[in-house]
Amino acid sequence: MSSILQSLEEAFQNAFSDLGFSPDLGAVRESDRPDLAPFQCNGAMAAAGQAKKQGEKVNPRDIAQSVADAVKKHDAVKSIEIGGPGFINIAPTEEALSKRARDLSGSEHLGIEQVEPRTIVVDYGGANVAKPMHVGHLRSAVIGEAIKRLYRALGHKVIGDVHMGDWGLQMGHLISELESEEPDLPYFDEDKLEDFPEDSPVTMDDLARLYPQASNAAKNDEARMERSRLATAELQAGRAGYMALLHHFIDVSVAALKVGYGDLGVEFDLWNGEACVDHLIPEMIEEFRRKNIAEDDDGALIIRVEEEDETKDVPPVMLLASSGAVLYHTTDLATLVDRKNEIDPDLIIYVVDQRQALHFEQVFRAAVKAEWYKRDQLYHAGFGTMNGKDGKPFKTREGGVLRLEDLLKIMNEAAADRLEESGIGADYEASERREIARKVGLAALKFADLQNQRLTNYVFDPERFTSFEGKTGPYLLYAAVRIKSILRRAKDEDVSPGKIKISDPKEAQLLLSLDAFGRAVASSAEKYAPHILCDHIYRVAQSFSRFYSDCPILAEDIPEEVKASRLALAELTLRQLEKGLTILGIETPERM
RNA sequence: GUCCCCGUAGCUCAGUCGGAUAGAGCGCAGGAUUCCUAAUCCUGAGGCCACUGGUUCGAAUCCAGUCGGGGACGCCA
């Protein structure tokens, strides 16, 4: 089942090919001039350019005319006209639109073309043990979740891994700080090797307090820093009490993180962290040495990854610090080994802050050098920071970071207020109102984040985030909810969806929007760019709203077959909207 | 110093493997509700696409340079 655009494109490619040109020139796209026709093909100008290079002088309009003549008889073509220097404008027939609508209606995937499945790991979330989630964690979670679902929608096997930061100096900070406060805990007895208490000596709140306390103290106190370093080294050397503590820290943190990510509607298949791959490090280092990839340098063990003829400086990968400690590069590489062993993925996508681009470039090069992966199996999908109005990373008025749960609360309350204003939810149960407010608030938050191109830093403006009009998550939900309402009413009135027949221009416009779903999903995934799908869903919602105001469905004077057709079109729209929203990680309420 | 990202309407952002008249939302000015949810729809005003030069029939888009903003650059993660 191919889209209208695809079937037109096929005809154009054949036409160009038959004229002796490259079939690529037959690319059809949505028109820049929708006032002229919905689709256009610009290949004639390029073809004339090609011919000119070979010494032939041809008028692009003549080529366009030949192509148009060849394509004219295609049964999806209603009109075909040549404009300007050789643009070919194409309008499809109502029959083609109607048929496409019925095809989409009957298809499980709603136009998303299923592909040869690959195994893909999406590494996102990246929360740290012992640190509460804040707005800085939002983008990775929201974008990563969308990318994961995008690839699943295409038919791939996708594994989401939270990849927690739970290894390294931060653990040394926590251990030594806890020792300062409670030196008598059994974990600090060097001779004790087993039988540590099962219950954690600390809560999440304790951890959230201990970490900044230690980190600040160490900043200005070299001796304090040395204690953290020592604790880190001993932990990594496997000291029993410290390992037991580490597992408490991780358990306590994971429980809290599961709640936090759950509130965001983000789910991971793997809750692995850096500590999980620690045991692979000695052998990995041995392999690097054996392959003559790693070398000693100034007491540290490094891998040089700069390439010849490179203008930029790429510093080496640091495998071991001169203290012998394991670093960020090391655990990331060990994670790559682990994934190779356990999953053997075709592709790994890292959804991590763009500021870490160089880090990933280094790690990827080392992994390629070791011949574990090909370069195109590893991709860093970086993203820009969420800034305040001053252009600096967002801070609260007090200057601190905004906790994620507080942000969610703000969104929730704004949505609840809006619901109350509208007066619509007055007769709903309190629990349903709460649930609606939750979904609307979360939709606003996620859509506001996802609709930006990944790499741009964007301004987080609480006022704009909590306005629910225009190009926002709630606008999309509103369109979906209106359809649900119509469907409920149609059921009451015993009207059933029937055969779709496109006749009104607004119906045609809506169908043309729906036709583009498969393309939007594919290119969104290919470019790791959820904002492309956001744009598509928004256009569908917009087309539906126009259709809604122009084309009554259940009004008395509407003929039965038109009712049935429009109802089916509305239902199809709802299915696509909900599918798209689900991919973006947005839930739709029944009413709002 | 080297490298990366960004600069488009008053504001927030799309558009960048070259195509016709550069789009959207907010805001602003006006209009639509005897009719399926007005969190909606319609109309309008608003642009040296940072700047300079180049390539091209054609440049917001490609190339070179300049300016401005953000960021990264061996023992934190």
XYZ file of C-alpha atoms (C1' of nucleotides) in Angstrom:
669
model
C 0.000 0.000 0.000
C 1.695 3.162 -1.103
C 0.898 6.774 -0.395
C -0.478 9.119 -3.010
C 2.851 10.868 -3.163
C 4.685 7.579 -3.656
C 2.474 6.406 -6.483
C 2.868 9.743 -8.254
C 6.587 9.663 -7.701
C 6.848 6.229 -9.232
C 5.161 7.488 -12.378
C 7.482 10.494 -12.575
C 10.574 8.400 -12.058
C 9.542 6.161 -14.939
C 8.840 9.178 -17.100
C 12.261 10.693 -16.491
C 13.889 7.330 -16.971
C 12.105 6.799 -20.305
C 13.382 10.181 -21.480
C 16.911 9.096 -20.737
C 17.357 10.974 -17.479
C 18.161 9.736 -14.006
C 14.999 8.472 -12.279
C 15.970 10.441 -9.162
C 14.772 13.541 -10.945
C 11.228 12.259 -10.599
C 11.123 13.080 -6.902
C 7.695 14.371 -5.942
C 7.169 16.522 -2.898
C 4.447 18.376 -1.105
C 4.132 21.654 -2.912
C 5.554 24.938 -1.708
C 2.601 26.486 -3.490
C -0.445 24.641 -2.178
C -2.568 27.317 -3.813
C -1.561 25.856 -7.198
C -1.607 22.122 -6.438
C -0.850 19.785 -3.531
C 2.208 18.166 -5.133
C 5.092 19.285 -7.289
C 8.029 17.829 -9.159
C 11.046 20.031 -9.835
C 13.181 17.567 -11.765
C 12.828 19.228 -15.176
C 15.110 22.142 -14.285
C 17.769 19.827 -12.936
C 17.422 17.640 -16.034
C 18.011 20.647 -18.269
C 21.074 21.445 -16.187
C 22.389 17.901 -16.665
C 21.797 18.073 -20.411
C 23.569 21.404 -20.594
C 26.651 19.936 -18.965
C 26.725 17.356 -21.737
C 26.623 20.114 -24.317
C 22.948 19.881 -25.181
C 20.764 22.903 -24.787
C 17.243 22.016 -23.737
C 14.446 24.128 -22.412
C 13.366 22.804 -19.002
C 9.750 23.609 -19.876
C 9.982 21.216 -22.815
C 11.256 18.447 -20.577
C 8.493 19.229 -18.101
C 5.964 18.999 -20.910
C 7.250 15.595 -22.054
C 7.173 14.286 -18.511
C 3.707 15.712 -17.935
C 2.429 14.080 -21.116
C 3.783 10.726 -19.965
C 2.321 10.988 -16.476
C -1.019 12.529 -17.448
C -2.719 9.185 -17.953
C -1.850 7.930 -14.448
C -5.173 7.287 -12.783
C -4.322 9.282 -9.636
C -3.700 12.442 -11.656
C -6.513 14.927 -11.859
C -4.559 17.804 -13.318
C -0.979 18.448 -14.212
C 0.344 21.879 -15.087
C 3.664 23.469 -15.783
C 4.561 26.714 -14.090
C 7.463 29.140 -14.053
C 10.722 27.817 -15.516
C 9.538 24.176 -15.375
C 7.796 23.337 -12.125
C 5.280 20.537 -12.566
C 2.216 20.947 -10.380
C 0.088 17.878 -9.737
C -3.362 17.529 -8.240
C -4.702 14.067 -7.382
C -8.206 12.884 -8.195
C -10.945 12.570 -5.571
C -11.079 8.850 -6.406
C -7.402 8.448 -5.558
C -7.913 10.314 -2.286
C -10.953 8.244 -1.408
C -9.166 5.017 -2.163
C -6.172 6.047 -0.121
C -8.458 6.932 2.779
C -10.059 3.490 2.647
C -6.656 1.786 2.435
C -5.426 3.691 5.460
C -8.594 2.905 7.349
C -8.116 -0.776 6.803
C -4.461 -0.866 7.715
C -3.041 -1.702 11.080
C -0.039 0.588 10.741
C -1.916 3.566 9.315
C 0.629 4.165 6.590
C 3.807 3.481 8.549
C 5.890 1.241 6.335
C 7.318 -1.665 8.289
C 11.005 -2.265 7.703
C 13.483 -5.107 8.062
C 13.820 -5.314 11.856
C 17.131 -4.424 13.436
C 18.154 -4.584 17.059
C 18.643 -1.113 18.452
C 19.691 0.118 21.878
C 18.610 3.581 22.911
C 20.741 4.923 25.741
C 18.872 7.783 27.378
C 17.690 9.101 30.691
C 21.142 9.109 32.181
C 20.000 10.016 35.664
C 22.545 9.799 38.404
C 22.364 7.781 41.526
C 21.841 9.946 44.579
C 20.781 13.050 42.678
C 17.123 13.986 42.413
C 15.756 14.466 38.923
C 15.605 18.025 37.699
C 14.680 19.793 34.478
C 18.076 18.933 33.054
C 16.945 15.324 32.849
C 13.777 16.161 31.001
C 15.059 16.428 27.461
C 16.997 13.170 27.397
C 14.020 11.311 28.833
C 11.420 12.844 26.558
C 13.455 12.801 23.349
C 14.907 9.374 24.041
C 11.494 7.896 24.726
C 10.173 9.345 21.466
C 13.108 7.974 19.475
C 12.672 4.571 21.070
C 8.990 4.496 20.162
C 9.652 5.836 16.657
C 11.926 2.916 15.872
C 9.499 0.466 17.430
C 6.730 1.858 15.259
C 8.838 1.030 12.219
C 9.111 -2.557 13.366
C 12.553 -2.596 14.947
C 13.454 -4.381 18.145
C 14.380 -1.544 20.460
C 15.820 -1.727 23.949
C 15.783 1.331 26.171
C 18.573 1.529 28.720
C 18.615 4.216 31.410
C 22.392 3.875 31.821
C 22.669 5.415 35.264
C 25.698 7.228 36.493
C 26.605 5.122 39.504
C 30.344 4.670 39.399
C 33.228 6.964 39.955
C 34.085 9.859 42.187
C 30.505 10.674 43.112
C 30.311 7.318 44.898
C 33.529 8.097 46.732
C 32.009 11.405 47.808
C 28.925 9.685 49.158
C 30.791 6.948 50.971
C 33.262 9.256 52.644
C 30.596 11.778 53.542
C 28.456 9.102 55.121
C 31.481 7.894 57.034
C 31.986 11.386 58.451
C 28.405 11.434 59.690
C 28.097 7.850 60.875
C 31.525 6.308 61.268
C 30.175 3.393 63.341
C 28.202 1.784 60.534
C 29.458 -1.744 59.782
C 30.224 -0.821 56.174
C 33.273 1.099 57.268
C 34.839 -1.835 59.084
C 37.608 -2.868 56.748
C 37.785 -6.398 58.136
C 34.126 -7.130 57.759
C 33.561 -9.021 54.513
C 29.923 -10.143 54.609
C 26.584 -10.157 56.430
C 25.866 -6.476 55.984
C 22.372 -5.261 56.926
C 19.692 -5.707 54.321
C 18.061 -2.353 54.877
C 19.647 0.745 53.478
C 21.270 3.038 56.023
C 20.198 6.048 53.925
C 17.075 7.335 52.240
C 16.876 9.215 48.940
C 16.687 12.464 50.887
C 19.891 11.552 52.729
C 21.644 10.901 49.443
C 20.375 14.139 47.944
C 21.846 15.955 50.927
C 25.136 14.058 51.249
C 26.277 14.452 47.677
C 26.293 18.260 47.334
C 27.620 18.490 50.875
C 30.645 16.383 49.979
C 31.148 17.851 46.565
C 31.154 21.413 47.898
C 33.479 20.549 50.757
C 35.926 18.860 48.386
C 36.024 21.826 46.049
C 37.945 23.935 48.526
C 39.650 21.264 50.565
C 42.279 19.089 48.950
C 42.423 16.681 51.913
C 38.674 16.172 51.747
C 38.937 15.507 48.021
C 41.681 12.986 48.686
C 39.353 11.034 51.003
C 36.755 10.845 48.232
C 39.360 9.703 45.731
C 40.617 7.050 48.108
C 37.108 5.783 48.803
C 36.477 5.651 45.053
C 39.644 3.661 44.444
C 38.837 1.247 47.269
C 35.318 0.786 46.002
C 36.614 0.032 42.543
C 39.115 -2.382 44.051
C 36.134 -4.221 45.483
C 36.175 -3.380 49.192
C 33.264 -5.367 50.613
C 31.653 -2.768 52.853
C 31.770 -0.158 50.119
C 30.266 -2.504 47.565
C 27.432 -3.230 49.969
C 26.868 0.491 50.416
C 26.934 1.053 46.672
C 24.156 -1.465 46.212
C 22.060 0.271 48.828
C 22.624 3.598 47.090
C 21.624 2.118 43.763
C 18.522 0.376 45.108
C 17.321 3.470 46.902
C 17.959 5.619 43.839
C 16.402 3.261 41.340
C 13.220 3.114 43.374
C 13.047 6.922 43.327
C 13.964 7.149 39.648
C 11.303 4.642 38.675
C 8.727 6.912 40.276
C 10.156 9.988 38.583
C 10.357 8.466 35.122
C 6.995 6.806 35.650
C 5.434 10.217 36.253
C 6.877 11.273 32.917
C 5.539 8.194 31.181
C 9.033 7.018 30.384
C 9.822 3.304 30.602
C 13.150 1.525 30.390
C 13.829 -2.086 29.540
C 17.180 -2.039 31.279
C 18.111 -0.322 34.501
C 21.792 -0.889 34.023
C 24.399 1.463 35.296
C 28.103 1.876 35.066
C 28.653 -0.391 38.061
C 27.155 -3.318 36.123
C 30.079 -3.433 33.724
C 32.899 -2.917 36.186
C 33.798 -6.616 36.077
C 34.485 -6.383 32.339
C 37.089 -3.670 32.654
C 40.278 -5.665 33.437
C 39.801 -7.974 30.466
C 38.865 -5.056 28.218
C 42.032 -3.219 29.151
C 44.000 -6.367 28.518
C 42.436 -6.562 25.045
C 43.347 -2.950 24.281
C 46.918 -3.684 25.331
C 47.095 -6.882 23.362
C 45.863 -5.140 20.232
C 48.444 -2.405 20.789
C 45.737 0.209 20.892
C 46.339 1.473 24.408
C 49.574 3.040 25.558
C 51.030 4.436 28.766
C 51.344 8.165 28.910
C 52.472 10.155 31.901
C 51.349 7.393 34.259
C 47.903 7.108 32.727
C 46.661 4.590 30.182
C 45.333 6.207 27.034
C 44.148 5.444 23.521
C 45.076 7.925 20.839
C 42.112 8.530 18.578
C 43.070 11.552 16.502
C 42.989 10.887 12.780
C 45.382 12.005 10.086
C 44.704 15.203 8.193
C 42.439 16.337 10.970
C 42.313 20.021 11.706
C 40.670 19.686 15.097
C 42.385 18.379 18.207
C 40.865 15.184 19.469
C 42.318 14.350 22.847
C 43.015 10.700 23.669
C 40.633 8.393 25.466
C 41.587 8.024 29.125
C 41.270 4.412 30.188
C 43.008 4.621 33.528
C 43.978 7.686 35.502
C 47.507 7.801 36.866
C 45.955 6.830 40.209
C 44.729 3.665 38.533
C 41.097 4.805 38.783
C 38.582 4.042 36.095
C 37.082 6.989 34.254
C 34.009 7.987 32.256
C 35.540 6.760 28.992
C 36.339 3.398 30.525
C 32.865 2.619 31.764
C 31.299 3.747 28.504
C 33.625 1.465 26.580
C 32.943 -1.407 28.964
C 29.236 -0.792 28.421
C 29.844 -1.177 24.699
C 31.549 -4.503 25.368
C 28.653 -5.590 27.539
C 26.088 -4.661 24.898
C 28.063 -6.471 22.259
C 28.121 -9.607 24.413
C 24.564 -9.509 25.674
C 22.597 -7.862 22.866
C 24.828 -7.559 19.815
C 22.874 -4.541 18.566
C 22.912 -3.252 15.000
C 22.720 0.302 16.235
C 23.184 2.165 19.500
C 21.681 5.632 19.854
C 22.870 7.852 22.679
C 20.415 10.574 23.598
C 22.690 12.758 25.650
C 23.385 16.485 25.946
C 25.200 17.883 22.922
C 27.982 19.156 25.170
C 29.195 15.587 25.330
C 29.683 15.318 21.580
C 33.448 15.151 21.825
C 33.309 12.538 24.554
C 31.218 10.231 22.390
C 33.375 10.870 19.352
C 36.354 9.663 21.367
C 34.585 6.613 22.766
C 33.191 5.643 19.366
C 36.593 5.893 17.736
C 38.128 3.679 20.394
C 35.360 1.090 19.950
C 35.881 1.126 16.196
C 39.640 0.805 16.636
C 39.062 -2.295 18.738
C 36.827 -3.560 15.916
C 33.828 -4.142 18.153
C 31.591 -1.889 16.095
C 31.493 -0.114 12.773
C 31.369 3.637 13.007
C 27.838 3.835 11.601
C 26.506 1.538 14.321
C 27.067 4.214 16.942
C 25.202 7.494 16.948
C 25.122 10.358 19.403
C 21.811 12.189 19.161
C 22.771 15.283 21.105
C 20.361 17.965 22.205
C 20.582 21.608 23.211
C 20.049 22.910 26.705
C 16.862 24.299 28.117
C 17.682 27.892 28.888
C 16.145 30.662 30.906
C 15.223 33.967 29.316
C 18.804 35.131 29.890
C 20.162 32.492 27.495
C 21.814 30.542 30.304
C 20.681 27.084 31.459
C 17.390 27.439 33.279
C 17.467 28.286 36.984
C 14.671 28.993 39.404
C 14.222 32.486 40.776
C 16.213 31.398 43.798
C 19.021 30.368 41.486
C 18.706 26.635 42.056
C 17.770 23.893 39.666
C 14.084 23.216 39.194
C 13.134 19.764 40.401
C 11.278 17.693 37.881
C 8.467 16.908 40.298
C 7.959 20.623 40.890
C 7.785 21.288 37.177
C 5.210 18.538 36.762
C 3.219 20.035 39.619
C 3.219 23.443 37.925
C 2.000 21.945 34.648
C -0.629 19.932 36.444
C -2.042 22.889 38.295
C -2.123 25.051 35.209
C -4.045 22.332 33.387
C -6.447 21.906 36.306
C -7.093 25.659 36.346
C -7.756 25.682 32.647
C -10.200 22.814 32.975
C -12.061 24.653 35.675
C -12.180 27.873 33.648
C -13.764 26.109 30.723
C -16.419 24.740 33.030
C -16.511 21.554 31.022
C -15.253 19.242 33.705
C -17.663 20.514 36.353
C -19.752 17.339 36.353
C -16.839 14.901 36.155
C -15.606 12.875 39.080
C -12.716 14.532 40.907
C -10.485 11.601 40.008
C -11.217 12.015 36.294
C -10.509 15.740 36.508
C -7.177 14.987 38.120
C -6.366 12.449 35.448
C -7.288 14.881 32.663
C -5.170 17.618 34.220
C -2.252 15.212 34.472
C -2.493 14.176 30.846
C -2.999 17.697 29.554
C -0.160 19.128 31.624
C 2.215 16.391 30.562
C 1.187 16.727 26.918
C 1.913 20.452 27.062
C 5.310 19.839 28.603
C 6.398 17.076 26.248
C 5.137 18.667 23.080
C 6.781 21.973 23.965
C 10.070 20.145 24.312
C 9.748 17.805 21.348
C 8.632 20.340 18.784
C 12.015 22.034 18.879
C 14.773 20.801 16.656
C 17.041 18.660 18.842
C 20.232 20.648 18.643
C 18.947 24.140 19.284
C 19.037 25.459 22.777
C 15.578 26.658 23.567
C 14.080 29.062 26.019
C 12.021 27.566 28.803
C 9.296 30.068 29.481
C 6.868 28.804 32.140
C 4.156 31.130 30.853
C 4.368 29.809 27.347
C 4.571 26.214 28.535
C 1.376 26.604 30.528
C -0.586 28.307 27.779
C -2.699 25.670 26.150
C -3.657 27.388 22.940
C -2.156 27.260 19.481
C 0.652 24.887 18.617
C 0.653 22.992 21.894
C 0.101 19.499 23.213
C -3.391 20.315 24.460
C -4.416 21.526 20.995
C -3.635 18.046 19.691
C -5.499 16.373 22.527
C -8.436 18.664 21.966
C -8.733 17.580 18.338
C -8.600 13.920 19.376
C -11.100 14.418 22.167
C -13.579 16.129 19.862
C -13.465 13.115 17.590
C -14.032 10.783 20.526
C -17.012 12.858 21.482
C -18.438 12.607 17.970
C -17.896 8.861 17.925
C -19.747 8.491 21.224
C -22.619 10.511 19.932
C -22.708 8.656 16.634
C -22.998 5.413 18.540
C -25.956 6.802 20.483
C -27.580 7.861 17.243
C -26.804 4.536 15.601
C -24.643 6.045 12.899
C -21.767 3.804 11.832
C -18.620 4.654 9.904
C -18.954 3.680 6.263
C -17.217 3.908 2.949
C -15.077 7.024 2.694
C -15.736 9.219 -0.310
C -13.792 12.482 -0.500
C -15.770 15.351 -2.001
C -15.343 18.521 0.071
C -12.032 20.466 -0.189
C -11.609 20.304 3.585
C -11.988 16.534 3.447
C -9.379 16.408 0.713
C -7.033 18.585 2.735
C -7.454 16.369 5.774
C -6.751 13.253 3.759
C -3.670 14.809 2.192
C -2.378 15.513 5.692
C -3.077 11.933 6.762
C -1.321 10.639 3.644
C 1.989 12.032 4.908
C 2.082 10.060 8.182
C 4.355 7.272 6.971
C 6.832 9.758 5.518
C 6.836 11.793 8.716
C 7.516 8.757 10.912
C 10.240 7.464 8.614
C 12.091 10.733 8.292
C 11.620 11.529 11.969
C 13.323 8.247 12.848
C 15.986 8.491 10.196
C 17.031 11.920 11.404
C 16.471 11.142 15.074
C 14.198 14.169 14.981
C 10.879 13.852 16.821
C 10.010 17.424 15.898
C 9.252 16.250 12.357
C 6.537 13.987 13.709
C 5.320 16.800 15.991
C 4.915 18.981 12.976
C 2.995 16.321 11.121
C 0.604 15.609 13.992
C 0.002 19.296 14.399
C -0.850 19.636 10.724
C -3.264 16.728 10.972
C -4.957 18.278 14.001
C -5.148 21.591 12.193
C -6.632 20.015 9.069
C -9.124 18.210 11.213
C -10.160 21.389 13.032
C -10.826 23.056 9.688
C -12.754 20.042 8.456
C -14.655 20.045 11.729
C -15.808 23.615 11.381
C -16.710 23.300 7.698
C -18.097 19.794 7.426
C -20.770 18.818 9.922
C -20.923 15.084 10.471
C -24.005 14.359 12.526
C -26.214 17.315 11.574
C -29.772 16.372 10.579
C -29.629 17.552 6.981
C -26.536 15.502 6.123
C -27.232 12.503 3.860
C -26.607 9.138 5.511
C -23.744 8.101 3.224
C -21.976 11.436 3.826
C -22.405 11.001 7.577
C -20.936 7.515 7.340
C -18.056 8.686 5.165
C -17.166 11.661 7.337
C -17.488 9.596 10.463
C -15.058 7.054 9.045
C -12.681 9.846 8.065
C -12.887 11.280 11.591
C -12.243 7.861 13.058
C -9.217 7.367 10.831
C -7.926 10.768 11.898
C -8.334 9.823 15.543
C -6.442 6.584 15.078
C -3.560 8.364 13.398
C -3.525 11.178 15.947
C -3.451 8.746 18.838
C -0.801 6.617 17.189
C 1.370 9.677 16.578
C 0.808 10.998 20.068
C 1.650 7.616 21.560
C 4.913 7.582 19.640
C 5.675 10.983 21.117
C 4.870 9.575 24.546
C 1.668 11.583 24.937
C -1.535 10.054 26.332
C -4.989 11.153 25.202
C -7.863 11.542 27.679
C -11.429 10.515 26.759
C -12.680 14.055 27.197
C -11.368 17.405 28.330
C 44.253 28.887 20.474
C 41.456 24.535 18.010
C 36.777 22.535 17.203
C 31.182 22.060 17.572
C 26.144 24.264 17.671
C 23.284 28.595 16.728
C 21.821 33.732 14.383
C 14.909 33.749 10.109
C 8.396 38.432 11.932
C 7.778 42.329 18.334
C 8.495 37.178 21.132
C 9.271 31.604 20.777
C 10.525 28.545 16.883
C 10.069 25.468 11.840
C 12.138 25.581 6.940
C 18.984 24.384 5.263
C 21.256 17.168 0.196
C 19.548 25.060 -4.110
C 13.610 26.189 -6.805
C 7.850 29.916 -7.750
C 4.996 34.669 -3.363
C 10.223 32.391 3.288
C 6.075 29.337 7.204
C 3.736 28.274 12.241
C 2.318 29.575 17.239
C 2.050 33.579 20.634
C 1.163 38.767 20.742
C -1.548 42.777 17.918
C -6.253 44.552 14.798
C -10.936 42.693 13.206
C -14.699 38.704 12.503
C -17.509 33.736 13.468
C -21.429 30.395 18.435
C -30.243 29.041 16.797
C -25.345 23.585 14.392
C -21.100 17.401 16.521
C -16.549 20.692 22.843
C -14.733 28.437 21.247
C -8.462 24.694 24.746
C -11.787 26.081 18.126
C -12.310 28.434 13.196
C -11.776 32.714 9.549
C -9.448 37.599 7.810
C -5.483 41.160 8.274
C -0.970 43.894 9.534
C 4.091 42.436 10.568
C 10.648 39.937 7.229
C 17.802 43.853 3.962
C 16.489 35.123 6.419
C 23.281 38.699 11.203
C 26.951 40.980 7.539
C 30.352 40.821 3.058
C 31.971 38.401 -1.155
C 31.687 33.949 -4.401
C 29.311 29.626 -7.219
C 24.423 29.218 -10.111
C 19.374 30.262 -14.925
C 17.966 30.470 -9.573
C 20.776 31.059 -2.614
C 17.556 31.637 3.978
C 19.757 26.898 2.051
C 26.198 25.558 -0.982
C 31.586 27.807 -0.502
C 35.056 31.570 1.783
C 35.459 35.267 5.308
C 33.527 38.839 9.208
C 30.516 39.922 13.515
C 27.363 38.270 17.590
C 25.394 34.265 21.222
C 26.100 29.346 23.478
C 29.280 25.132 24.260
C 33.509 21.446 24.314
C 38.662 20.726 24.584
C 43.754 14.138 29.337
C 43.357 12.090 34.625
C 34.908 14.849 37.271
C 30.706 12.236 35.166
